PDB file of C-alpha atoms in Angstrom:
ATOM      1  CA  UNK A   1      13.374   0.982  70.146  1.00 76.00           C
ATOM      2  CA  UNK A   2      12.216  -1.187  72.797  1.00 84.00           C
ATOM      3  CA  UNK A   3       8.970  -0.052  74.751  1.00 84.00           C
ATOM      4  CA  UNK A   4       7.341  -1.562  77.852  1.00 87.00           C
ATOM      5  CA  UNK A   5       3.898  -1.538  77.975  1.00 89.00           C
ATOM      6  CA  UNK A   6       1.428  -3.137  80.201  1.00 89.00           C
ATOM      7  CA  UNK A   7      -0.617  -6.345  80.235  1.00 91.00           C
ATOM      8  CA  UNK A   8      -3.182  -5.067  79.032  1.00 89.00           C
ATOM      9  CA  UNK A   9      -2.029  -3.060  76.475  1.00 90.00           C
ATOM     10  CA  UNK A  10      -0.136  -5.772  75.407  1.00 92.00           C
ATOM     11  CA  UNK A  11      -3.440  -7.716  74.889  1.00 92.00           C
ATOM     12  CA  UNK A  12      -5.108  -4.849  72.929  1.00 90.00           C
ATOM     13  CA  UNK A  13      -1.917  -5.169  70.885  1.00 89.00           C
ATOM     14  CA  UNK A  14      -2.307  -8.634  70.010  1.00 89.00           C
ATOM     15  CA  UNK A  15      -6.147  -8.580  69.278  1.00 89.00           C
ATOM     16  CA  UNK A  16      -5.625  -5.124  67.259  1.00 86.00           C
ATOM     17  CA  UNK A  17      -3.030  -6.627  65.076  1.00 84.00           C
ATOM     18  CA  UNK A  18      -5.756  -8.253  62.982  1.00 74.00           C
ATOM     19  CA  UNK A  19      -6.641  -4.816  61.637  1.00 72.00           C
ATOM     20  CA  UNK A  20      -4.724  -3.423  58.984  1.00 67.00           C
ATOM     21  CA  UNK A  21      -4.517   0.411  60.186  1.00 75.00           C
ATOM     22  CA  UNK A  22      -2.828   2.772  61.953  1.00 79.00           C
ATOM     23  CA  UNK A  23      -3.279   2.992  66.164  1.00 82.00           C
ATOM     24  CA  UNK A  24      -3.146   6.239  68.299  1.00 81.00           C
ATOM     25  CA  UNK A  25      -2.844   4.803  71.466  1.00 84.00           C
ATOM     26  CA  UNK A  26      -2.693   7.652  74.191  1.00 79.00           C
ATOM     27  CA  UNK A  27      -0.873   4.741  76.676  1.00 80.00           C
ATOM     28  CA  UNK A  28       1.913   4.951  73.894  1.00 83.00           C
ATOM     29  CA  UNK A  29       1.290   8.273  72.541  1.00 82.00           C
ATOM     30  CA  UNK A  30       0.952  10.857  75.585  1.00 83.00           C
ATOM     31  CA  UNK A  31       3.927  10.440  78.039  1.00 82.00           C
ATOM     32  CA  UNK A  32       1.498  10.406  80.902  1.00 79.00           C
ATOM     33  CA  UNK A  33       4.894  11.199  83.602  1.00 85.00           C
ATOM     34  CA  UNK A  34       4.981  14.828  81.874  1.00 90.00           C
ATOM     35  CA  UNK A  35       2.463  17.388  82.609  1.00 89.00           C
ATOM     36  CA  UNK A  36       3.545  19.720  79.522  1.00 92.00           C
ATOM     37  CA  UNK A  37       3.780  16.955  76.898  1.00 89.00           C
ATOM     38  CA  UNK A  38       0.543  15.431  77.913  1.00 84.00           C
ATOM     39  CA  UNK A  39      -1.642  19.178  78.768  1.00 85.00           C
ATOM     40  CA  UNK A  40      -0.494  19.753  74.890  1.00 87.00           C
ATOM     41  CA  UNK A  41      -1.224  16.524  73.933  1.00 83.00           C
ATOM     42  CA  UNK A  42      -5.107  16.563  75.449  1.00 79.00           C
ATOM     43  CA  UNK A  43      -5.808  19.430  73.482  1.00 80.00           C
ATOM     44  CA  UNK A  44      -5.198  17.481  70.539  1.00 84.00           C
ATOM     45  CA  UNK A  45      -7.254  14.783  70.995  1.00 81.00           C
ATOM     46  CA  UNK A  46     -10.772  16.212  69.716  1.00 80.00           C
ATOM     47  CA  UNK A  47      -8.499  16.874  66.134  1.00 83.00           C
ATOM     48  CA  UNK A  48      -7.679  13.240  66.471  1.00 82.00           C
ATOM     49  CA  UNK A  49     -10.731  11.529  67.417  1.00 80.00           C
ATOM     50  CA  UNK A  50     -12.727  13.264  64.976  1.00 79.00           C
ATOM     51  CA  UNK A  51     -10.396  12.041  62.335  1.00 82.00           C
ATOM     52  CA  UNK A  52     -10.028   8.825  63.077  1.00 82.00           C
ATOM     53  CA  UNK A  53     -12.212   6.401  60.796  1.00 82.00           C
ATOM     54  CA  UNK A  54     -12.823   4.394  63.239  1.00 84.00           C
ATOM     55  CA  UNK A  55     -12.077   4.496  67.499  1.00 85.00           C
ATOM     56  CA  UNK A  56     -11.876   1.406  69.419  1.00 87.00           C
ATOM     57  CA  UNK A  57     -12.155   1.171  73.410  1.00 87.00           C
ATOM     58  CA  UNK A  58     -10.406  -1.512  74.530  1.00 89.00           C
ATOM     59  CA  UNK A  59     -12.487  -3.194  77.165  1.00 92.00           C
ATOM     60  CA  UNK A  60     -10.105  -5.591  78.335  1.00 93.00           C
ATOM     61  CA  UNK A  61      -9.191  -9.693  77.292  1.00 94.00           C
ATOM     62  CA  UNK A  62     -12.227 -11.772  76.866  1.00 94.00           C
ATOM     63  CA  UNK A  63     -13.362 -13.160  80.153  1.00 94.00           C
ATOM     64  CA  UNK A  64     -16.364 -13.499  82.188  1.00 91.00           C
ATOM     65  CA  UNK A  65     -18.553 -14.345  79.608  1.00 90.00           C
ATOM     66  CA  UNK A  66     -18.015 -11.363  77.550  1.00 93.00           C
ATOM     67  CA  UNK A  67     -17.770 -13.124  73.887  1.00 92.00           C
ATOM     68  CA  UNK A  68     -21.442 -14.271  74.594  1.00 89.00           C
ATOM     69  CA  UNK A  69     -22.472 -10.981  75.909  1.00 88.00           C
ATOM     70  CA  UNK A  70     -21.176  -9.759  72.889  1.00 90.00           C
ATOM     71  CA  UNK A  71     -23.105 -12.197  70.394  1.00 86.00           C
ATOM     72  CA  UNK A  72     -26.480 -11.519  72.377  1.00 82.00           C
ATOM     73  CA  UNK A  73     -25.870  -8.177  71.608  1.00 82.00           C
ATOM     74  CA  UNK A  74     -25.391  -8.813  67.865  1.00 81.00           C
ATOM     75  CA  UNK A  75     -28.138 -10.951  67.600  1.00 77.00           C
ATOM     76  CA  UNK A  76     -31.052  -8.272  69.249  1.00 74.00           C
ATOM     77  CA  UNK A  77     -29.655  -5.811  66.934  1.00 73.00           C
ATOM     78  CA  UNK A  78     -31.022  -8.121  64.253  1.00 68.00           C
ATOM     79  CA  UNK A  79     -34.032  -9.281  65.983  1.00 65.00           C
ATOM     80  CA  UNK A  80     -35.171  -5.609  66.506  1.00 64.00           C
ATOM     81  CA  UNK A  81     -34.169  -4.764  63.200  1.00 63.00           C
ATOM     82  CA  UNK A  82     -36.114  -7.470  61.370  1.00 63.00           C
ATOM     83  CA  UNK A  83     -39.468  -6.379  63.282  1.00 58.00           C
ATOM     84  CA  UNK A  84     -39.080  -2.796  63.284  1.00 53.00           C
ATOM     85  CA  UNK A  85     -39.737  -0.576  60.084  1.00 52.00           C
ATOM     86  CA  UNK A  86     -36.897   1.751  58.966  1.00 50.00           C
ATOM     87  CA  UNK A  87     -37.808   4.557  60.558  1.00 56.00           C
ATOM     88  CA  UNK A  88     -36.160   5.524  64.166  1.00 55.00           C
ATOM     89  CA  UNK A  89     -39.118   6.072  66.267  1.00 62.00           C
ATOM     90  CA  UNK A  90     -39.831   2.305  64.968  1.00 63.00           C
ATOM     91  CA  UNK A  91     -36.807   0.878  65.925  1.00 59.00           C
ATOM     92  CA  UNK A  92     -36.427   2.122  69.305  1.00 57.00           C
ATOM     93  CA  UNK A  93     -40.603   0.787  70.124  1.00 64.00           C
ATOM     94  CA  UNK A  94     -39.496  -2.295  69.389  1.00 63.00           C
ATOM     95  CA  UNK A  95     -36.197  -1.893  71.369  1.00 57.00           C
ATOM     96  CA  UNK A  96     -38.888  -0.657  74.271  1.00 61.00           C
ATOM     97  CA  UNK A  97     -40.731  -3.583  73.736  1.00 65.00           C
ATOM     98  CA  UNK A  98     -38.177  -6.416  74.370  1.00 61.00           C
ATOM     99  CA  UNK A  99     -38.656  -7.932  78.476  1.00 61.00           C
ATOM    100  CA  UNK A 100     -36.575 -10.346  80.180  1.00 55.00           C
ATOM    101  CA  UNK A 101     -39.047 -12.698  79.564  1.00 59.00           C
ATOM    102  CA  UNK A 102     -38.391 -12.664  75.258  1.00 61.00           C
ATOM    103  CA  UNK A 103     -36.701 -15.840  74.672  1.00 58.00           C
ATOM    104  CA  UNK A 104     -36.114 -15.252  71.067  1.00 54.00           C
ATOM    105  CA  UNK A 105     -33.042 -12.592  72.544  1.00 57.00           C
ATOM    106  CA  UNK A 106     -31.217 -14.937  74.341  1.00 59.00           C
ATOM    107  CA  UNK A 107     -29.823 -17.412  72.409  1.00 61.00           C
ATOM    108  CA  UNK A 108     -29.697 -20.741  71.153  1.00 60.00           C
ATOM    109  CA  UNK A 109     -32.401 -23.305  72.902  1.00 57.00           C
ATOM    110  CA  UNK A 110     -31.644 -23.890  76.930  1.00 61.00           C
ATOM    111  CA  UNK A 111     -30.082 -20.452  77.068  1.00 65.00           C
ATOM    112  CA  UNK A 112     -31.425 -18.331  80.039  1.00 65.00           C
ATOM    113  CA  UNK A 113     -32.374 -14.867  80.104  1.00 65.00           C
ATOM    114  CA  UNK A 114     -30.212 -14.785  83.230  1.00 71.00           C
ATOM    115  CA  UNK A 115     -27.230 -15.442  81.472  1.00 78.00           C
ATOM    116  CA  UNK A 116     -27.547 -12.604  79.178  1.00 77.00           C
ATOM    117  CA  UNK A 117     -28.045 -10.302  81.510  1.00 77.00           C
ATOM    118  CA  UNK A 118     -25.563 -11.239  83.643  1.00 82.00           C
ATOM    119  CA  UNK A 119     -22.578 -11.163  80.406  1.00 85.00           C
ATOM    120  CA  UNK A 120     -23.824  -7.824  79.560  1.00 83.00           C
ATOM    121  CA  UNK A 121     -23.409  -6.455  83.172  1.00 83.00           C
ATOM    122  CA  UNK A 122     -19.882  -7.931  83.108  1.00 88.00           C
ATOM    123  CA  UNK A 123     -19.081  -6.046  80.490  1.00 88.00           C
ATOM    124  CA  UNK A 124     -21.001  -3.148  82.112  1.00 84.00           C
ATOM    125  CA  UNK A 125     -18.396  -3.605  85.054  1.00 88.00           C
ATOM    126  CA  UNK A 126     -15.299  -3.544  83.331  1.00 90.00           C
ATOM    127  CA  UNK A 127     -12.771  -1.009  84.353  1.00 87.00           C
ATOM    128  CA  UNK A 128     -12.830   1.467  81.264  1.00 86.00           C
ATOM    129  CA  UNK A 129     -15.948   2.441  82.361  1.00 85.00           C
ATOM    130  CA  UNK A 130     -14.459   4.548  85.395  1.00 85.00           C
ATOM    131  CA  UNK A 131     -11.837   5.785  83.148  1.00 80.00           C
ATOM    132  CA  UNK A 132     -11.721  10.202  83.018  1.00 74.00           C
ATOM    133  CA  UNK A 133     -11.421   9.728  79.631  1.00 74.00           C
ATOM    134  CA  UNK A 134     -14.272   7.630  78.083  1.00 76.00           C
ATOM    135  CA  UNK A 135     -16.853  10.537  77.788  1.00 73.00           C
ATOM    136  CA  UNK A 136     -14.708  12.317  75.899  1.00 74.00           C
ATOM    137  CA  UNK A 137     -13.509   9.455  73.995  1.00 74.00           C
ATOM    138  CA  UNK A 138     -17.390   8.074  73.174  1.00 75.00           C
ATOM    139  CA  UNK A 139     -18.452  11.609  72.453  1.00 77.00           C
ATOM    140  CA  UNK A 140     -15.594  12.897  70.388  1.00 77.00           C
ATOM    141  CA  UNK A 141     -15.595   9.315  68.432  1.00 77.00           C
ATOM    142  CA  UNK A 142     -19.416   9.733  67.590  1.00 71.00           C
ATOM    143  CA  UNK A 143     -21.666   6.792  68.145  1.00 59.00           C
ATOM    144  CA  UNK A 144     -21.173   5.290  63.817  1.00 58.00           C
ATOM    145  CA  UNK A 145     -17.631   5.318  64.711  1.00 78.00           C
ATOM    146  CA  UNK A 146     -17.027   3.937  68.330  1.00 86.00           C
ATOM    147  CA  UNK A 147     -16.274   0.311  69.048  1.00 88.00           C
ATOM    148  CA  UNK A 148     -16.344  -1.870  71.815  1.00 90.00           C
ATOM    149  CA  UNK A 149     -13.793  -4.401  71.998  1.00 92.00           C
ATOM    150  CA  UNK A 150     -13.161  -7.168  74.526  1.00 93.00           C
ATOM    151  CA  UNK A 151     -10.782  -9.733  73.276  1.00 92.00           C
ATOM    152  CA  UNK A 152     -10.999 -10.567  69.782  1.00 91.00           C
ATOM    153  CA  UNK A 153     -15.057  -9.188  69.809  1.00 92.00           C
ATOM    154  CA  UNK A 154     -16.466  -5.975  69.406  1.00 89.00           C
ATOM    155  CA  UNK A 155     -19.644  -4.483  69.233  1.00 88.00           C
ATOM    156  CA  UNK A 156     -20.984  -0.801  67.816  1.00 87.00           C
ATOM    157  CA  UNK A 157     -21.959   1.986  70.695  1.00 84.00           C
ATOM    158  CA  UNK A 158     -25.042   1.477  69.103  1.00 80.00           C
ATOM    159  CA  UNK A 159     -25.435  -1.479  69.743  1.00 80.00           C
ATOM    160  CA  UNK A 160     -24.169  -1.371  72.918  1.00 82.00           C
ATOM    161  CA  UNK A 161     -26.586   1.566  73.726  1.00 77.00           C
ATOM    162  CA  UNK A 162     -29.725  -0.989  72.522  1.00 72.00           C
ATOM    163  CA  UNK A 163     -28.631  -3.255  75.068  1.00 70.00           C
ATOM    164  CA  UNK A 164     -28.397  -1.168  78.099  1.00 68.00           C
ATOM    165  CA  UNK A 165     -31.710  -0.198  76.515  1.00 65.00           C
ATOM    166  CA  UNK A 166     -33.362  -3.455  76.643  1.00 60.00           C
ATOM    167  CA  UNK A 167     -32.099  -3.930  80.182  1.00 56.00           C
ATOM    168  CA  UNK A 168     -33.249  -1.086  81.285  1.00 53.00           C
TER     169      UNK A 168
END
């Protein structure tokens, strides 16, 4: 059967059919024009998020810098994680410890600090952030499990989380 979706679904679509798994997709899933069907439907979705393997927010199509927000991202996560021990409390001093004024977090040579910041508050500004359902979807997900995706990159909520950290 035929469906219609939106643009932007259509774009998760596309950059989701590189993984090989199955997609709940409440867009798709919940018919959002009935109240019944989708009341019954919410009440699922703890059951479903907690057994997912894996939960992907789709942030949107890659734009505004976001694939480099993205790799800065990556690349702190192994920055802090090469300096910091392996304990917690070690990992986050070190995440305290990163300023706007660290070049080794920004990038290749010529890259400015400015530009980092400013990817990472793109992404910050996206519209899924003012969706109802993201607390739910970040909390029932659990941090090891929750993805951010915008256009063919993602990043871990953890990851994410060090960020917003560092920029703080």
């Amino acid at each position: 059967q035929k469906l219609t979706v939106s643009e932007n679904l259509h774009a998760a679509l596309m950059a989701l059919r590189l993984f090989e798994q199955f997609l709940w997709i409440d867009a798709i899933c919940i018919n959002q024009e009935d109240l019944v069907e989708r009341n019954q439907q919410v009440s699922l979705m703890n059951a479903i998020y907690r057994s997912a393997d894996s939960v992907i927010a789709w942030l949107g199509p890659e734009g505004d810098d976001s694939q480099f927000a993205i790799e800065t991202m990556e690349r702190w996560k192994i920055r802090i994680t090469q300096r910091s021990e392996t304990t917690k409390k070690d990992y986050w001093n070190t995440v305290a410890a990163i300023t706007p004024s660290d070049p080794a977090f920004y990038g290749p040579p010529g890259t400015t600090p400015h530009r980092a910041w400013l990817a990472i508050k793109k992404i910050w500004e996206r519209s899924w952030w003012s969706r109802a359902w993201i607390v739910q979807e970040a909390t029932l997900a659990g941090s090891r499990h929750l993805s951010l995706m915008c256009g063919k990159d993602y990043v871990y909520w953890d990851d994410f989380a060090v960020a917003i950290d560092v920029a703080d």
